[in-house]
Amino acid sequence: TDSIIGDNYPVPDRSLAHNERVSHDYLMWAMCGDKPPEGKFDLYPVEGGTAAMCYVFKTLKANRLLREGDTVALGTPIFTPYLEMPHLEDYGLNIITVNAVQENRFQFSDEELQKLEDPKVKIFFLVNPGNPSSMAVSPEVIKKLVDLVRSKRPDLMILTDDVYGTFVKDFRSLMADLPHNTIGVYSYSKYWGCTGWRLGVIAVHEDNIFDKMIGKLPEADRAALNKRYGTITLEPERLKFIDRIVADSRDVALNHTAGLSLPQQVMMTLFSV
């Protein structure tokens, strides 16, 4: 009742406590086939999948996990902004494509997946089910990708954009099988037919490689990041990656008014219930 009239800023700023618990259970059903991994995900409700993309790109760059000139892999065909954003002068990234061709039912071949074995590839961006292909990555290909990451690329960052996953029977996201490597992006817009509500969420597992990679950055980089986030916490080196996304979404200085509006979070809670 307090939230639906929007009479306060979001507190906590990342997510309302009850919304996070309910939405977490919904995501475990929608994204993990009711067989979630151990542990839990921290959630950041945002203004649709669009905002999720913008915020994640920004924080990866700000935290030196992606630097200008780095190589990223895109599972193509893919939603066109993923093709366009790396070229912006804000990021200046190099792109390689992991192609899923129509003749192969839009599935990645072994040869294409081998491109991810190259250590210069920092992150793999995947839209699953595909946009515009509408085809989900098959369980067989998912298994190959999971085996590749576990055996050869435990350092590979993954972003999986699963906004259409709820249309696929027994859908299972990479965030379920590779929770430590994966940033999950979900939007309520498509399944619920509510694009105008602008309801999306970023999910990062509580035990993840992003926090660990930040902790292993060179001392000069860690000092710069401590200065960046030092205005919002007395222990900036312990600030979780998901909370850095929250801060960066409001240019850090406006972190105290971050977060999705309360009426939007109430609607997200109702959909999740």
GROMACS .gro file of C-alpha atoms in nm:
model
  273
    1THR     CA    1   0.000   0.000   0.000
    2ASP     CA    2   0.287   0.233   0.084
    3SER     CA    3   0.459   0.157  -0.246
    4ILE     CA    4   0.164   0.175  -0.484
    5ILE     CA    5   0.115   0.547  -0.410
    6GLY     CA    6   0.487   0.608  -0.468
    7ASP     CA    7   0.536   0.829  -0.164
    8ASN     CA    8   0.902   0.743  -0.108
    9TYR     CA    9   1.226   0.665  -0.282
   10PRO     CA   10   1.300   0.293  -0.329
   11VAL     CA   11   1.449   0.156  -0.006
   12PRO     CA   12   1.670  -0.043  -0.037
   13ASP     CA   13   1.771   0.133  -0.358
   14ARG     CA   14   1.855  -0.186  -0.551
   15SER     CA   15   1.522  -0.360  -0.490
   16LEU     CA   16   1.238  -0.358  -0.243
   17ALA     CA   17   1.298  -0.651  -0.007
   18HIS     CA   18   0.969  -0.831  -0.072
   19ASN     CA   19   0.982  -0.771  -0.447
   20GLU     CA   20   1.330  -0.925  -0.463
   21ARG     CA   21   1.217  -1.241  -0.279
   22VAL     CA   22   0.904  -1.291  -0.489
   23SER     CA   23   1.072  -1.203  -0.820
   24HIS     CA   24   1.361  -1.435  -0.735
   25ASP     CA   25   1.120  -1.727  -0.697
   26TYR     CA   26   0.950  -1.634  -1.024
   27LEU     CA   27   1.284  -1.623  -1.208
   28MET     CA   28   1.384  -1.960  -1.069
   29TRP     CA   29   1.061  -2.099  -1.219
   30ALA     CA   30   1.083  -1.909  -1.548
   31MET     CA   31   1.458  -1.933  -1.612
   32CYS     CA   32   1.574  -2.246  -1.429
   33GLY     CA   33   1.306  -2.504  -1.505
   34ASP     CA   34   1.228  -2.528  -1.135
   35LYS     CA   35   1.580  -2.671  -1.081
   36PRO     CA   36   1.774  -2.365  -0.968
   37PRO     CA   37   2.143  -2.372  -0.879
   38GLU     CA   38   2.257  -2.361  -0.519
   39GLY     CA   39   2.267  -2.022  -0.354
   40LYS     CA   40   2.069  -1.720  -0.464
   41PHE     CA   41   2.082  -1.437  -0.715
   42ASP     CA   42   2.091  -1.069  -0.627
   43LEU     CA   43   1.838  -0.877  -0.836
   44TYR     CA   44   1.828  -0.522  -0.966
   45PRO     CA   45   1.485  -0.430  -1.111
   46VAL     CA   46   1.535  -0.184  -1.398
   47GLU     CA   47   1.345   0.000  -1.670
   48GLY     CA   48   1.305  -0.298  -1.902
   49GLY     CA   49   1.569  -0.507  -2.075
   50THR     CA   50   1.682  -0.192  -2.255
   51ALA     CA   51   1.805  -0.031  -1.935
   52ALA     CA   52   1.963  -0.360  -1.828
   53MET     CA   53   2.181  -0.358  -2.139
   54CYS     CA   54   2.288   0.003  -2.090
   55TYR     CA   55   2.368  -0.037  -1.721
   56VAL     CA   56   2.563  -0.361  -1.763
   57PHE     CA   57   2.776  -0.226  -2.047
   58LYS     CA   58   2.852   0.085  -1.842
   59THR     CA   59   2.957  -0.104  -1.529
   60LEU     CA   60   3.170  -0.357  -1.715
   61LYS     CA   61   3.363  -0.066  -1.865
   62ALA     CA   62   3.379   0.140  -1.545
   63ASN     CA   63   3.518  -0.156  -1.349
   64ARG     CA   64   3.786  -0.240  -1.605
   65LEU     CA   65   3.631  -0.578  -1.686
   66LEU     CA   66   3.599  -0.454  -2.043
   67ARG     CA   67   3.855  -0.209  -2.177
   68GLU     CA   68   3.874  -0.026  -2.508
   69GLY     CA   69   4.011  -0.266  -2.770
   70ASP     CA   70   3.895  -0.580  -2.590
   71THR     CA   71   3.720  -0.853  -2.787
   72VAL     CA   72   3.362  -0.959  -2.721
   73ALA     CA   73   3.169  -1.244  -2.880
   74LEU     CA   74   2.810  -1.213  -3.001
   75GLY     CA   75   2.584  -1.511  -3.063
   76THR     CA   76   2.430  -1.412  -3.397
   77PRO     CA   77   2.173  -1.345  -3.527
   78ILE     CA   78   2.115  -1.111  -3.234
   79PHE     CA   79   1.906  -0.811  -3.126
   80THR     CA   80   2.068  -0.525  -3.319
   81PRO     CA   81   2.171  -0.300  -3.025
   82TYR     CA   82   2.420  -0.569  -2.922
   83LEU     CA   83   2.580  -0.520  -3.263
   84GLU     CA   84   2.579  -0.142  -3.237
   85MET     CA   85   2.676  -0.063  -2.876
   86PRO     CA   86   3.030  -0.211  -2.880
   87HIS     CA   87   3.121   0.026  -3.165
   88LEU     CA   88   3.026   0.340  -2.970
   89GLU     CA   89   3.324   0.552  -2.870
   90ASP     CA   90   3.216   0.494  -2.508
   91TYR     CA   91   3.336   0.133  -2.542
   92GLY     CA   92   3.546   0.080  -2.858
   93LEU     CA   93   3.524  -0.299  -2.846
   94ASN     CA   94   3.617  -0.551  -3.111
   95ILE     CA   95   3.350  -0.804  -3.213
   96ILE     CA   96   3.363  -1.164  -3.323
   97THR     CA   97   3.045  -1.350  -3.409
   98VAL     CA   98   2.945  -1.700  -3.304
   99ASN     CA   99   2.702  -1.784  -3.580
  100ALA     CA  100   2.386  -1.993  -3.559
  101VAL     CA  101   2.265  -2.042  -3.915
  102GLN     CA  102   1.910  -2.115  -4.023
  103GLU     CA  103   2.019  -2.435  -4.201
  104ASN     CA  104   2.123  -2.568  -3.860
  105ARG     CA  105   1.794  -2.462  -3.693
  106PHE     CA  106   1.974  -2.159  -3.549
  107GLN     CA  107   2.198  -2.378  -3.332
  108PHE     CA  108   2.570  -2.317  -3.275
  109SER     CA  109   2.796  -2.573  -3.438
  110ASP     CA  110   3.100  -2.716  -3.260
  111GLU     CA  111   3.323  -2.512  -3.491
  112GLU     CA  112   3.147  -2.189  -3.396
  113LEU     CA  113   3.161  -2.265  -3.023
  114GLN     CA  114   3.535  -2.320  -3.051
  115LYS     CA  115   3.573  -1.945  -3.108
  116LEU     CA  116   3.497  -1.898  -2.738
  117GLU     CA  117   3.808  -2.095  -2.643
  118ASP     CA  118   4.023  -1.797  -2.744
  119PRO     CA  119   4.130  -1.626  -2.418
  120LYS     CA  120   4.116  -1.284  -2.583
  121VAL     CA  121   3.735  -1.317  -2.587
  122LYS     CA  122   3.633  -1.149  -2.262
  123ILE     CA  123   3.255  -1.192  -2.269
  124PHE     CA  124   2.989  -1.376  -2.467
  125PHE     CA  125   2.660  -1.197  -2.533
  126LEU     CA  126   2.368  -1.429  -2.599
  127VAL     CA  127   1.999  -1.367  -2.665
  128ASN     CA  128   1.814  -1.689  -2.584
  129PRO     CA  129   1.563  -1.761  -2.733
  130GLY     CA  130   1.699  -1.569  -3.027
  131ASN     CA  131   1.576  -1.236  -3.152
  132PRO     CA  132   1.490  -1.240  -3.442
  133SER     CA  133   1.522  -1.620  -3.486
  134SER     CA  134   1.277  -1.708  -3.202
  135MET     CA  135   1.468  -2.037  -3.152
  136ALA     CA  136   1.603  -2.138  -2.812
  137VAL     CA  137   1.950  -2.287  -2.783
  138SER     CA  138   1.900  -2.664  -2.765
  139PRO     CA  139   1.986  -2.859  -2.446
  140GLU     CA  140   2.258  -3.041  -2.642
  141VAL     CA  141   2.430  -2.716  -2.742
  142ILE     CA  142   2.384  -2.572  -2.393
  143LYS     CA  143   2.564  -2.876  -2.252
  144LYS     CA  144   2.854  -2.826  -2.494
  145LEU     CA  145   2.877  -2.459  -2.400
  146VAL     CA  146   2.867  -2.540  -2.029
  147ASP     CA  147   3.140  -2.804  -2.070
  148LEU     CA  148   3.354  -2.560  -2.268
  149VAL     CA  149   3.333  -2.292  -2.000
  150ARG     CA  150   3.397  -2.531  -1.712
  151SER     CA  151   3.690  -2.708  -1.875
  152LYS     CA  152   3.856  -2.440  -2.088
  153ARG     CA  153   3.719  -2.092  -2.011
  154PRO     CA  154   3.626  -2.058  -1.642
  155ASP     CA  155   3.715  -1.688  -1.680
  156LEU     CA  156   3.463  -1.624  -1.959
  157MET     CA  157   3.199  -1.367  -1.868
  158ILE     CA  158   2.852  -1.430  -2.010
  159LEU     CA  159   2.548  -1.209  -2.049
  160THR     CA  160   2.231  -1.398  -2.140
  161ASP     CA  161   1.926  -1.198  -2.245
  162ASP     CA  162   1.634  -1.435  -2.189
  163VAL     CA  163   1.330  -1.211  -2.232
  164TYR     CA  164   1.153  -1.469  -2.452
  165GLY     CA  165   1.242  -1.770  -2.236
  166THR     CA  166   0.900  -1.791  -2.074
  167PHE     CA  167   0.749  -1.889  -2.411
  168VAL     CA  168   0.960  -2.207  -2.429
  169LYS     CA  169   0.848  -2.522  -2.250
  170ASP     CA  170   1.101  -2.637  -1.988
  171PHE     CA  171   1.328  -2.344  -2.070
  172ARG     CA  172   1.661  -2.342  -1.888
  173SER     CA  173   1.884  -2.036  -1.897
  174LEU     CA  174   2.263  -2.031  -1.881
  175MET     CA  175   2.219  -1.851  -1.548
  176ALA     CA  176   2.096  -2.188  -1.416
  177ASP     CA  177   2.387  -2.398  -1.545
  178LEU     CA  178   2.667  -2.137  -1.530
  179PRO     CA  179   2.549  -1.913  -1.245
  180HIS     CA  180   2.897  -1.798  -1.143
  181ASN     CA  181   2.987  -1.671  -1.492
  182THR     CA  182   2.655  -1.528  -1.601
  183ILE     CA  183   2.470  -1.199  -1.583
  184GLY     CA  184   2.103  -1.277  -1.641
  185VAL     CA  185   1.872  -1.023  -1.806
  186TYR     CA  186   1.497  -1.074  -1.803
  187SER     CA  187   1.204  -0.855  -1.901
  188TYR     CA  188   0.839  -0.895  -1.808
  189SER     CA  189   0.738  -0.705  -2.123
  190LYS     CA  190   0.691  -0.990  -2.367
  191TYR     CA  191   0.535  -1.273  -2.165
  192TRP     CA  192   0.301  -1.038  -1.982
  193GLY     CA  193   0.231  -0.809  -2.279
  194CYS     CA  194   0.327  -0.502  -2.077
  195THR     CA  195   0.603  -0.317  -2.264
  196GLY     CA  196   0.473   0.016  -2.135
  197TRP     CA  197   0.533  -0.077  -1.771
  198ARG     CA  198   0.913  -0.094  -1.837
  199LEU     CA  199   0.981  -0.389  -1.610
  200GLY     CA  200   1.312  -0.570  -1.637
  201VAL     CA  201   1.563  -0.724  -1.401
  202ILE     CA  202   1.936  -0.790  -1.384
  203ALA     CA  203   2.036  -1.105  -1.194
  204VAL     CA  204   2.387  -1.182  -1.063
  205HIS     CA  205   2.460  -1.484  -0.845
  206GLU     CA  206   2.592  -1.411  -0.497
  207ASP     CA  207   2.903  -1.618  -0.582
  208ASN     CA  208   3.029  -1.485  -0.914
  209ILE     CA  209   3.344  -1.428  -1.118
  210PHE     CA  210   3.277  -1.056  -1.160
  211ASP     CA  211   3.344  -0.976  -0.794
  212LYS     CA  212   3.650  -1.202  -0.800
  213MET     CA  213   3.791  -1.043  -1.116
  214ILE     CA  214   3.750  -0.694  -0.971
  215GLY     CA  215   3.937  -0.809  -0.660
  216LYS     CA  216   4.228  -0.925  -0.877
  217LEU     CA  217   4.267  -0.602  -1.076
  218PRO     CA  218   4.603  -0.420  -1.061
  219GLU     CA  219   4.649  -0.204  -0.754
  220ALA     CA  220   4.617   0.122  -0.948
  221ASP     CA  221   4.283   0.013  -1.093
  222ARG     CA  222   4.152  -0.096  -0.753
  223ALA     CA  223   4.257   0.236  -0.604
  224ALA     CA  224   4.074   0.424  -0.879
  225LEU     CA  225   3.760   0.218  -0.821
  226ASN     CA  226   3.780   0.271  -0.447
  227LYS     CA  227   3.786   0.643  -0.515
  228ARG     CA  228   3.493   0.611  -0.758
  229TYR     CA  229   3.268   0.433  -0.510
  230GLY     CA  230   3.415   0.580  -0.190
  231THR     CA  231   3.140   0.838  -0.162
  232ILE     CA  232   2.869   0.573  -0.108
  233THR     CA  233   3.039   0.321   0.120
  234LEU     CA  234   3.319   0.314   0.376
  235GLU     CA  235   3.445  -0.013   0.225
  236PRO     CA  236   3.428   0.040  -0.152
  237GLU     CA  237   3.651  -0.261  -0.223
  238ARG     CA  238   3.375  -0.482  -0.079
  239LEU     CA  239   3.096  -0.331  -0.292
  240LYS     CA  240   2.936  -0.613  -0.490
  241PHE     CA  241   2.928  -0.602  -0.870
  242ILE     CA  242   2.546  -0.586  -0.871
  243ASP     CA  243   2.557  -0.282  -0.639
  244ARG     CA  244   2.816  -0.119  -0.863
  245ILE     CA  245   2.563  -0.153  -1.146
  246VAL     CA  246   2.308   0.028  -0.928
  247ALA     CA  247   2.553   0.308  -0.850
  248ASP     CA  248   2.671   0.347  -1.210
  249SER     CA  249   2.312   0.362  -1.332
  250ARG     CA  250   2.291   0.695  -1.149
  251ASP     CA  251   2.650   0.810  -1.213
  252VAL     CA  252   2.740   0.711  -0.854
  253ALA     CA  253   2.673   1.059  -0.715
  254LEU     CA  254   2.296   1.000  -0.738
  255ASN     CA  255   2.306   0.649  -0.597
  256HIS     CA  256   2.083   0.755  -0.308
  257THR     CA  257   1.791   0.799  -0.552
  258ALA     CA  258   1.861   0.490  -0.763
  259GLY     CA  259   1.611   0.211  -0.814
  260LEU     CA  260   1.298   0.137  -1.012
  261SER     CA  261   0.991   0.335  -0.907
  262LEU     CA  262   0.778   0.184  -0.632
  263PRO     CA  263   0.459   0.141  -0.840
  264GLN     CA  264   0.662  -0.040  -1.107
  265GLN     CA  265   0.809  -0.273  -0.846
  266VAL     CA  266   0.461  -0.344  -0.709
  267MET     CA  267   0.347  -0.441  -1.059
  268MET     CA  268   0.653  -0.665  -1.095
  269THR     CA  269   0.566  -0.830  -0.764
  270LEU     CA  270   0.205  -0.889  -0.874
  271PHE     CA  271   0.316  -1.045  -1.205
  272SER     CA  272   0.565  -1.264  -1.018
  273VAL     CA  273   0.303  -1.382  -0.771
   0.00000   0.00000   0.00000
